[in-house]
CSV table of C-alpha atoms in Angstrom, one decimal:
chain,number,residue,atom,x,y,z
M,8,UNK,CA,148.9,49.8,23.2
M,9,UNK,CA,146.6,50.3,20.2
M,10,UNK,CA,143.9,51.8,22.3
M,11,UNK,CA,146.5,54.2,23.8
M,12,UNK,CA,147.5,55.3,20.3
M,13,UNK,CA,143.8,55.8,19.4
M,14,UNK,CA,143.2,57.8,22.6
M,15,UNK,CA,146.2,60.1,22.0
M,16,UNK,CA,145.2,60.6,18.4
M,17,UNK,CA,141.8,61.8,19.4
M,18,UNK,CA,143.4,64.4,21.6
M,19,UNK,CA,145.0,65.9,18.4
M,20,UNK,CA,141.8,67.5,17.2
M,21,UNK,CA,143.5,70.5,15.7
M,22,UNK,CA,142.6,69.8,12.1
M,23,UNK,CA,143.0,72.2,9.2
M,24,UNK,CA,140.2,74.0,7.6
M,25,UNK,CA,140.9,75.0,4.0
M,26,UNK,CA,138.1,76.8,2.2
M,27,UNK,CA,138.2,78.1,-1.4
M,28,UNK,CA,135.2,80.2,-2.3
M,29,UNK,CA,134.4,82.3,-5.4
M,30,UNK,CA,131.5,84.7,-4.9
M,31,UNK,CA,129.9,87.7,-6.4
M,32,UNK,CA,130.0,91.0,-4.6
M,33,UNK,CA,127.3,93.4,-5.8
M,34,UNK,CA,127.9,97.1,-6.1
M,35,UNK,CA,127.9,99.0,-2.8
M,36,UNK,CA,128.0,95.8,-0.9
M,37,UNK,CA,130.2,94.3,1.8
M,38,UNK,CA,130.7,90.6,2.4
M,39,UNK,CA,132.4,89.2,5.5
M,40,UNK,CA,133.6,85.8,6.4
M,41,UNK,CA,134.3,84.6,9.9
M,42,UNK,CA,136.5,81.8,11.3
M,43,UNK,CA,137.0,80.7,14.9
M,44,UNK,CA,140.6,80.0,15.5
M,45,UNK,CA,142.7,78.9,18.5
M,46,UNK,CA,145.7,80.8,19.6
M,47,UNK,CA,149.1,80.1,17.9
M,48,UNK,CA,147.5,78.9,14.6
M,49,UNK,CA,149.0,80.1,11.3
M,50,UNK,CA,146.5,81.1,8.7
M,51,UNK,CA,146.9,82.3,5.1
M,52,UNK,CA,144.4,84.4,3.0
M,53,UNK,CA,144.7,84.7,-0.7
M,54,UNK,CA,142.2,86.6,-2.7
M,55,UNK,CA,141.9,87.7,-6.3
M,56,UNK,CA,139.3,89.7,-8.3
M,57,UNK,CA,138.3,87.7,-11.3
M,58,UNK,CA,135.7,89.9,-13.0
M,59,UNK,CA,134.0,93.3,-12.8
M,60,UNK,CA,134.8,97.0,-13.3
M,61,UNK,CA,138.4,97.8,-12.6
M,62,UNK,CA,139.1,94.4,-11.1
M,63,UNK,CA,139.8,95.8,-7.6
M,64,UNK,CA,138.3,95.4,-4.2
M,65,UNK,CA,138.8,96.6,-0.6
M,66,UNK,CA,139.8,94.0,1.9
M,67,UNK,CA,140.5,94.0,5.6
M,68,UNK,CA,141.1,91.4,8.3
M,69,UNK,CA,140.4,91.9,12.0
M,70,UNK,CA,141.1,89.8,15.0
M,71,UNK,CA,138.7,89.0,17.9
M,72,UNK,CA,139.3,92.4,19.7
M,73,UNK,CA,138.7,94.3,16.4
M,74,UNK,CA,142.4,95.2,15.7
M,75,UNK,CA,142.9,95.6,12.1
M,76,UNK,CA,145.5,93.0,11.0
M,77,UNK,CA,145.5,93.8,7.3
M,78,UNK,CA,143.8,96.6,5.3
M,79,UNK,CA,144.1,97.3,1.6
M,80,UNK,CA,142.0,99.4,-0.7
M,81,UNK,CA,141.4,98.7,-4.4
M,82,UNK,CA,143.6,95.7,-4.6
M,83,UNK,CA,143.5,93.2,-7.5
M,84,UNK,CA,145.1,90.3,-5.7
M,85,UNK,CA,147.0,89.8,-2.6
M,86,UNK,CA,148.3,87.2,-0.1
M,87,UNK,CA,148.2,87.6,3.7
M,88,UNK,CA,149.7,85.4,6.4
M,89,UNK,CA,149.4,85.7,10.2
M,90,UNK,CA,149.9,83.6,13.3
M,91,UNK,CA,147.1,84.1,15.8
M,92,UNK,CA,147.9,85.4,19.2
M,93,UNK,CA,144.5,84.9,20.8
M,94,UNK,CA,141.6,82.5,20.5
M,95,UNK,CA,138.4,83.9,19.0
M,96,UNK,CA,136.6,84.9,15.8
M,97,UNK,CA,138.7,86.3,13.0
M,98,UNK,CA,137.0,88.3,10.3
M,99,UNK,CA,137.8,88.8,6.6
M,100,UNK,CA,135.8,91.4,4.8
M,101,UNK,CA,135.6,92.4,1.2
M,102,UNK,CA,134.0,95.7,0.3
M,103,UNK,CA,132.8,97.0,-3.1
M,104,UNK,CA,131.3,100.1,-1.6
M,105,UNK,CA,133.4,102.4,-3.7
M,106,UNK,CA,131.8,101.2,-6.9
M,107,UNK,CA,128.4,102.4,-8.1
M,108,UNK,CA,127.5,100.0,-10.8
M,109,UNK,CA,130.0,97.2,-11.3
M,110,UNK,CA,129.7,94.0,-9.3
M,111,UNK,CA,132.9,92.0,-8.7
M,112,UNK,CA,133.6,88.3,-8.7
M,113,UNK,CA,136.1,87.6,-5.9
M,114,UNK,CA,138.1,84.4,-5.2
M,115,UNK,CA,139.0,83.7,-1.6
M,116,UNK,CA,141.3,81.0,-0.3
M,117,UNK,CA,141.4,80.7,3.5
M,118,UNK,CA,143.8,78.1,5.0
M,119,UNK,CA,144.3,77.6,8.7
M,120,UNK,CA,146.3,75.1,10.7
M,121,UNK,CA,148.3,72.1,9.7
M,122,UNK,CA,147.2,69.7,7.1
M,123,UNK,CA,145.0,66.9,8.3
M,124,UNK,CA,147.0,63.6,8.3
M,125,UNK,CA,145.7,60.8,6.0
M,126,UNK,CA,144.9,58.5,8.9
M,127,UNK,CA,144.4,59.8,12.4
M,128,UNK,CA,147.3,57.9,13.8
M,129,UNK,CA,149.8,59.1,11.2
M,130,UNK,CA,150.9,62.1,13.2
M,131,UNK,CA,153.3,60.1,15.4
M,132,UNK,CA,156.8,61.5,15.9
M,133,UNK,CA,158.6,58.4,14.9
M,134,UNK,CA,161.0,58.6,11.9
M,135,UNK,CA,159.6,58.0,8.5
M,136,UNK,CA,161.0,55.4,6.2
M,137,UNK,CA,162.6,56.5,2.9
M,138,UNK,CA,159.5,55.5,1.0
M,139,UNK,CA,157.2,57.4,3.3
M,140,UNK,CA,159.3,60.6,3.2
M,141,UNK,CA,159.5,60.3,-0.6
M,142,UNK,CA,155.7,60.1,-0.7
M,143,UNK,CA,155.5,63.0,1.7
M,144,UNK,CA,157.7,65.3,-0.4
M,145,UNK,CA,155.9,64.3,-3.6
M,146,UNK,CA,152.7,65.1,-1.9
M,147,UNK,CA,153.9,68.6,-1.0
M,148,UNK,CA,155.2,69.2,-4.5
M,149,UNK,CA,151.9,68.2,-6.0
M,150,UNK,CA,150.2,70.6,-3.7
M,151,UNK,CA,152.3,73.4,-5.1
M,152,UNK,CA,151.5,72.2,-8.6
M,153,UNK,CA,147.8,72.3,-7.8
M,154,UNK,CA,148.1,75.7,-6.3
M,155,UNK,CA,149.8,77.1,-9.3
M,156,UNK,CA,147.2,75.6,-11.5
M,157,UNK,CA,144.6,77.4,-9.5
M,158,UNK,CA,146.5,80.6,-9.9
M,159,UNK,CA,146.8,80.2,-13.7
M,160,UNK,CA,143.1,79.3,-13.9
M,161,UNK,CA,142.2,82.5,-12.2
M,162,UNK,CA,144.5,84.7,-14.3
M,163,UNK,CA,143.1,83.0,-17.5
M,164,UNK,CA,139.5,83.6,-16.3
M,165,UNK,CA,140.3,87.2,-15.7
M,166,UNK,CA,141.9,87.6,-19.2
M,167,UNK,CA,139.2,85.7,-20.9
M,168,UNK,CA,136.4,87.8,-19.3
M,169,UNK,CA,138.3,91.0,-20.5
M,170,UNK,CA,138.6,89.5,-24.0
M,171,UNK,CA,134.9,88.6,-24.1
M,172,UNK,CA,134.0,92.2,-22.9
M,173,UNK,CA,136.2,93.6,-25.7
M,174,UNK,CA,134.5,91.4,-28.3
M,175,UNK,CA,131.1,92.7,-27.3
M,176,UNK,CA,132.2,96.3,-27.1
M,177,UNK,CA,133.8,96.2,-30.6
M,178,UNK,CA,130.4,95.1,-32.1
M,179,UNK,CA,128.3,97.7,-30.2
M,180,UNK,CA,130.8,100.5,-30.8
M,181,UNK,CA,131.1,99.7,-34.5
M,182,UNK,CA,127.3,99.6,-35.0
M,183,UNK,CA,126.9,102.8,-33.0
M,184,UNK,CA,129.5,104.6,-35.0
M,185,UNK,CA,128.0,103.5,-38.3
M,186,UNK,CA,124.6,104.8,-37.2
M,187,UNK,CA,126.2,108.1,-36.1
M,188,UNK,CA,127.9,108.4,-39.4
M,189,UNK,CA,124.6,108.0,-41.3
M,190,UNK,CA,122.8,110.5,-39.1
M,191,UNK,CA,125.6,113.1,-39.4
M,192,UNK,CA,126.0,112.9,-43.1
M,193,UNK,CA,122.2,113.1,-43.8
M,194,UNK,CA,121.9,115.9,-41.2
M,195,UNK,CA,124.7,117.9,-42.9
M,196,UNK,CA,122.9,117.7,-46.2
M,197,UNK,CA,119.6,118.7,-44.7
M,198,UNK,CA,121.0,121.7,-42.8
M,199,UNK,CA,122.9,122.9,-45.8
M,200,UNK,CA,119.8,122.7,-48.0
M,201,UNK,CA,117.7,124.6,-45.4
M,202,UNK,CA,120.3,127.4,-45.3
M,203,UNK,CA,120.1,127.9,-49.1
M,204,UNK,CA,116.3,127.7,-49.2
M,205,UNK,CA,116.1,130.6,-46.8
M,206,UNK,CA,118.6,132.7,-48.7
M,207,UNK,CA,116.7,132.1,-52.0
M,208,UNK,CA,113.6,133.4,-50.3
M,209,UNK,CA,115.3,136.6,-49.0
M,210,UNK,CA,117.0,137.2,-52.4
M,211,UNK,CA,113.6,137.0,-54.1
M,212,UNK,CA,112.1,139.4,-51.5
M,213,UNK,CA,114.9,142.1,-52.0
M,214,UNK,CA,114.7,142.3,-55.8
R,7,UNK,CA,150.9,48.3,9.8
R,8,UNK,CA,147.7,46.6,8.6
R,9,UNK,CA,144.6,48.2,9.8
R,10,UNK,CA,142.1,45.8,11.1
R,11,UNK,CA,138.4,46.6,10.4
R,12,UNK,CA,137.4,47.3,14.0
R,13,UNK,CA,140.3,49.7,14.5
R,14,UNK,CA,139.6,51.4,11.2
R,15,UNK,CA,136.0,51.6,12.1
R,16,UNK,CA,136.8,53.5,15.4
R,17,UNK,CA,139.2,55.7,13.5
R,18,UNK,CA,136.6,56.6,10.9
R,19,UNK,CA,134.0,57.3,13.7
R,20,UNK,CA,136.3,59.7,15.5
R,21,UNK,CA,137.6,61.3,12.3
R,22,UNK,CA,134.0,62.2,11.5
R,23,UNK,CA,133.3,63.5,15.0
R,24,UNK,CA,136.3,65.8,15.2
R,25,UNK,CA,135.0,69.3,14.7
R,26,UNK,CA,136.3,71.3,11.8
R,27,UNK,CA,135.2,74.9,12.2
R,28,UNK,CA,134.4,75.9,8.7
R,29,UNK,CA,134.3,79.5,7.5
R,30,UNK,CA,130.9,81.1,8.3
R,31,UNK,CA,129.0,84.1,7.0
R,32,UNK,CA,125.6,85.8,7.7
R,33,UNK,CA,122.7,85.6,5.5
R,34,UNK,CA,119.4,87.5,5.6
R,35,UNK,CA,115.9,85.9,5.5
R,36,UNK,CA,115.2,86.1,1.8
R,37,UNK,CA,118.8,86.6,0.7
R,38,UNK,CA,120.3,84.2,-1.8
R,39,UNK,CA,124.0,83.5,-1.6
R,40,UNK,CA,125.8,82.1,-4.6
R,41,UNK,CA,129.2,80.6,-4.9
R,42,UNK,CA,131.0,79.8,-8.2
R,43,UNK,CA,133.1,76.7,-8.6
R,44,UNK,CA,135.1,76.5,-11.8
R,45,UNK,CA,135.9,72.8,-12.2
R,46,UNK,CA,136.9,70.3,-14.8
R,47,UNK,CA,134.5,67.5,-15.8
R,48,UNK,CA,134.0,64.3,-13.8
R,49,UNK,CA,135.0,66.1,-10.6
R,50,UNK,CA,133.2,65.4,-7.4
R,51,UNK,CA,132.2,68.3,-5.2
R,52,UNK,CA,130.9,67.8,-1.6
R,53,UNK,CA,129.4,70.7,0.3
R,54,UNK,CA,128.5,70.7,4.0
R,55,UNK,CA,126.7,73.5,5.8
R,56,UNK,CA,125.5,74.1,9.3
R,57,UNK,CA,123.1,76.9,10.2
R,58,UNK,CA,122.6,78.7,13.5
R,59,UNK,CA,119.9,81.2,14.3
R,60,UNK,CA,120.3,84.3,16.4
R,61,UNK,CA,118.2,84.1,19.6
R,62,UNK,CA,117.2,87.4,20.9
R,63,UNK,CA,116.4,86.1,24.4
R,64,UNK,CA,119.8,84.6,25.1
R,65,UNK,CA,121.6,87.1,22.8
R,66,UNK,CA,123.6,84.4,21.1
R,67,UNK,CA,123.4,81.9,18.3
R,68,UNK,CA,121.5,78.7,19.0
R,69,UNK,CA,123.3,75.5,18.2
R,70,UNK,CA,120.5,74.1,16.1
R,71,UNK,CA,117.0,75.1,15.1
R,72,UNK,CA,114.3,72.7,13.9
R,73,UNK,CA,112.0,74.0,11.2
R,74,UNK,CA,114.8,75.9,9.6
R,75,UNK,CA,115.8,74.7,6.2
R,76,UNK,CA,118.1,75.8,3.4
R,77,UNK,CA,117.3,75.4,-0.3
R,78,UNK,CA,120.3,74.4,-2.3
R,79,UNK,CA,120.3,75.0,-6.1
R,80,UNK,CA,123.2,74.0,-8.3
R,81,UNK,CA,123.5,75.1,-11.9
R,82,UNK,CA,126.0,73.7,-14.5
R,83,UNK,CA,127.9,75.9,-17.0
R,84,UNK,CA,125.0,75.9,-19.4
R,85,UNK,CA,122.7,77.3,-16.6
R,86,UNK,CA,120.8,74.0,-16.4
R,87,UNK,CA,119.8,73.1,-12.9
R,88,UNK,CA,121.5,69.8,-11.8
R,89,UNK,CA,120.4,69.9,-8.1
R,90,UNK,CA,117.5,71.7,-6.5
R,91,UNK,CA,116.7,70.3,-3.1
R,92,UNK,CA,115.6,71.3,0.4
R,93,UNK,CA,117.8,70.4,3.3
R,94,UNK,CA,117.3,70.8,7.0
R,95,UNK,CA,119.3,73.1,9.2
R,96,UNK,CA,122.4,70.9,8.7
R,97,UNK,CA,123.0,69.5,5.3
R,98,UNK,CA,125.4,67.8,3.0
R,99,UNK,CA,125.1,68.0,-0.8
R,100,UNK,CA,127.2,66.3,-3.4
R,101,UNK,CA,127.4,66.4,-7.2
R,102,UNK,CA,129.7,65.3,-10.0
R,103,UNK,CA,130.3,67.7,-12.9
R,104,UNK,CA,129.7,66.3,-16.4
R,105,UNK,CA,130.7,69.4,-18.3
R,106,UNK,CA,133.8,71.5,-17.4
R,107,UNK,CA,133.2,75.1,-16.5
R,108,UNK,CA,131.7,77.4,-13.9
R,109,UNK,CA,129.1,75.7,-11.7
R,110,UNK,CA,127.0,77.9,-9.5
R,111,UNK,CA,126.0,76.8,-6.0
R,112,UNK,CA,123.2,78.9,-4.5
R,113,UNK,CA,121.8,78.8,-1.0
R,114,UNK,CA,118.8,80.5,0.4
R,115,UNK,CA,116.9,79.8,3.6
R,116,UNK,CA,113.3,78.8,3.6
R,117,UNK,CA,112.1,78.7,7.2
R,118,UNK,CA,108.7,77.2,7.8
R,119,UNK,CA,108.2,79.6,10.7
R,120,UNK,CA,108.8,83.2,9.5
R,121,UNK,CA,108.6,84.5,13.1
R,122,UNK,CA,111.9,82.7,13.8
R,123,UNK,CA,113.9,85.3,11.9
R,124,UNK,CA,112.2,88.4,13.1
R,125,UNK,CA,114.8,90.7,11.5
R,126,UNK,CA,117.7,88.6,12.8
R,127,UNK,CA,120.4,87.0,10.7
R,128,UNK,CA,121.2,83.4,10.0
R,129,UNK,CA,124.8,82.2,10.5
R,130,UNK,CA,125.8,79.6,7.9
R,131,UNK,CA,129.0,77.5,8.2
R,132,UNK,CA,130.0,76.3,4.8
R,133,UNK,CA,132.6,73.9,3.7
R,134,UNK,CA,133.0,73.0,0.0
R,135,UNK,CA,135.5,70.4,-1.0
R,136,UNK,CA,136.5,69.7,-4.6
R,137,UNK,CA,138.2,66.9,-6.4
R,138,UNK,CA,140.7,64.8,-4.5
R,139,UNK,CA,139.8,66.6,-1.2
R,140,UNK,CA,136.5,64.8,-1.3
R,141,UNK,CA,138.1,61.4,-0.7
R,142,UNK,CA,137.7,60.0,2.7
R,143,UNK,CA,141.0,58.2,3.1
R,144,UNK,CA,140.3,56.3,6.4
R,145,UNK,CA,137.3,54.8,4.6
R,146,UNK,CA,139.2,53.9,1.5
R,147,UNK,CA,141.9,52.3,3.6
R,148,UNK,CA,139.3,50.2,5.5
R,149,UNK,CA,137.4,49.2,2.3
R,150,UNK,CA,140.4,48.2,0.2
R,151,UNK,CA,142.5,47.1,3.2
R,152,UNK,CA,145.5,49.2,2.3
R,153,UNK,CA,148.7,49.6,4.3
R,154,UNK,CA,149.8,53.1,5.2
R,155,UNK,CA,152.3,53.2,2.3
R,156,UNK,CA,149.6,52.0,-0.1
R,157,UNK,CA,147.3,54.7,1.1
R,158,UNK,CA,149.9,57.4,0.6
R,159,UNK,CA,150.5,56.1,-2.9
R,160,UNK,CA,146.7,56.2,-3.5
R,161,UNK,CA,146.6,59.8,-2.3
R,162,UNK,CA,149.4,60.8,-4.8
R,163,UNK,CA,147.5,59.0,-7.6
R,164,UNK,CA,144.4,60.9,-6.8
R,165,UNK,CA,146.3,64.2,-6.7
R,166,UNK,CA,148.0,63.5,-10.1
R,167,UNK,CA,144.6,62.5,-11.6
R,168,UNK,CA,143.1,65.8,-10.5
R,169,UNK,CA,146.1,67.7,-11.9
R,170,UNK,CA,145.6,66.0,-15.2
R,171,UNK,CA,141.9,66.8,-15.4
R,172,UNK,CA,142.7,70.4,-14.6
R,173,UNK,CA,145.2,70.5,-17.4
R,174,UNK,CA,142.7,69.1,-19.9
R,175,UNK,CA,140.3,71.8,-18.8
R,176,UNK,CA,143.0,74.4,-19.3
R,177,UNK,CA,143.4,73.3,-22.8
R,178,UNK,CA,139.7,73.6,-23.4
R,179,UNK,CA,139.7,77.1,-21.9
R,180,UNK,CA,142.6,78.3,-23.9
R,181,UNK,CA,140.9,77.2,-27.1
R,182,UNK,CA,137.8,79.2,-26.1
R,183,UNK,CA,139.9,82.2,-25.3
R,184,UNK,CA,141.7,81.9,-28.6
R,185,UNK,CA,138.5,81.7,-30.5
R,186,UNK,CA,137.2,84.8,-28.8
R,187,UNK,CA,140.3,86.7,-29.6
R,188,UNK,CA,140.4,85.6,-33.2
R,189,UNK,CA,136.7,86.6,-33.5
R,190,UNK,CA,137.4,90.0,-32.1
R,191,UNK,CA,140.3,90.4,-34.5
R,192,UNK,CA,138.0,89.5,-37.5
R,193,UNK,CA,135.3,91.8,-36.3
R,194,UNK,CA,137.7,94.8,-35.9
R,195,UNK,CA,139.1,94.1,-39.4
R,196,UNK,CA,135.7,93.8,-41.2
R,197,UNK,CA,134.1,96.7,-39.3
R,198,UNK,CA,137.0,99.0,-40.2
R,199,UNK,CA,136.8,98.1,-43.9
R,200,UNK,CA,133.0,98.5,-43.8
R,201,UNK,CA,133.1,101.9,-42.1
R,202,UNK,CA,135.7,103.2,-44.5
R,203,UNK,CA,133.6,102.1,-47.5
R,204,UNK,CA,130.5,103.6,-45.9
R,205,UNK,CA,132.4,106.8,-45.3
R,206,UNK,CA,133.5,107.0,-48.9
R,207,UNK,CA,130.0,106.2,-50.3
R,208,UNK,CA,128.3,108.8,-48.1
R,209,UNK,CA,130.9,111.4,-49.1
R,210,UNK,CA,130.3,110.8,-52.8
R,211,UNK,CA,126.5,110.8,-52.2
R,212,UNK,CA,126.7,114.1,-50.3
R,213,UNK,CA,128.7,115.8,-53.0
R,214,UNK,CA,126.5,114.5,-55.9
R,215,UNK,CA,123.4,115.5,-54.1
R,216,UNK,CA,124.6,119.0,-53.2
R,217,UNK,CA,125.9,119.5,-56.8
R,218,UNK,CA,122.5,118.6,-58.3
R,219,UNK,CA,120.8,120.8,-55.6
R,220,UNK,CA,122.9,123.8,-56.4
R,221,UNK,CA,122.5,123.3,-60.2
R,222,UNK,CA,118.7,123.1,-59.6
R,223,UNK,CA,118.9,126.4,-57.6
R,224,UNK,CA,120.9,127.9,-60.4
R,225,UNK,CA,123.7,128.9,-58.0
R,226,UNK,CA,126.5,127.2,-60.0
């Protein structure tokens, strides 16, 4: 009996792959990620631009026969969900080709398939006891909490980077402005003096 | 249902053998790909990668290539290197963070035979797991002899612990953000005052200087 359970559990090798990656996209660059999926698998893509320029990026998703499933230009964050209709390699690409000098930091969350059960033989279709279903619902809720923590962490990183940028810019701009102030005021006096020196010379010449 | 050790052993074996097709990307010969992981402290991170080289003769990617290696470099938030090692064409690296913040994981290939690449690209399958996702539950169940229910409770405990660490980290980040904002506020205030004072001083200096200049030139 046990060996039968083990054998049947080995046949259920459709496990989930969930990958979260944060990477830097240099200017004028494109970065693609590929995933091989079976047919009838539901996958979710979440992406967010955390730092750089106008905080936007181009994104497109294609299926194995190069149909475009999702295409957006200059998006700051978005979510995309799709159930595959064919087996093959699916591609997610991010492009920063519209930007000439700002490199972007992009967060990508790619989730495909069902969640891997704790133990390989836990996927049996028998009814769960009350304790087990309580554990399962708590687990699902904690996953939602964890996801919203990630969301807040990313928004906070985005805002913090903007605030740090502002902090630096205030210093440089203030110093620059003070310098310009000095140059302009001294320049005004020098130009005015030079105007009157010439006039004095021409007045003396005419008398 | 109590898991006996031999059954658990078989389950662990097959759990490891089951293929998980991780996300893959292409990397050039001298290209360095870096990924950022923003994590709280005392968090374990396990990264697994698998490389495949493009074979011109067969026109496809080879399953494995000897002599091909990847150099993995991991930096902590203070840009101090905490791991810098060479791995083979398949590798598994793990580290535990001791300071909260942005850790950087960089990979670049260092093939011993340069001719292997010959303008081709390398396909890298990467899987990075953070925090409670690094726990191998079948192994924990076998080691501590836990029932299914106890294992589920253990999973919930791990999740809650990770949530708590993340909250502590959030408090630390908020403090940093607040300090930056307050510092900007101070700077704007002081620079405005300073610039107004400088403006007034230069105005007065200009007028005094020009007055003495015109008096010297006998124009007033």
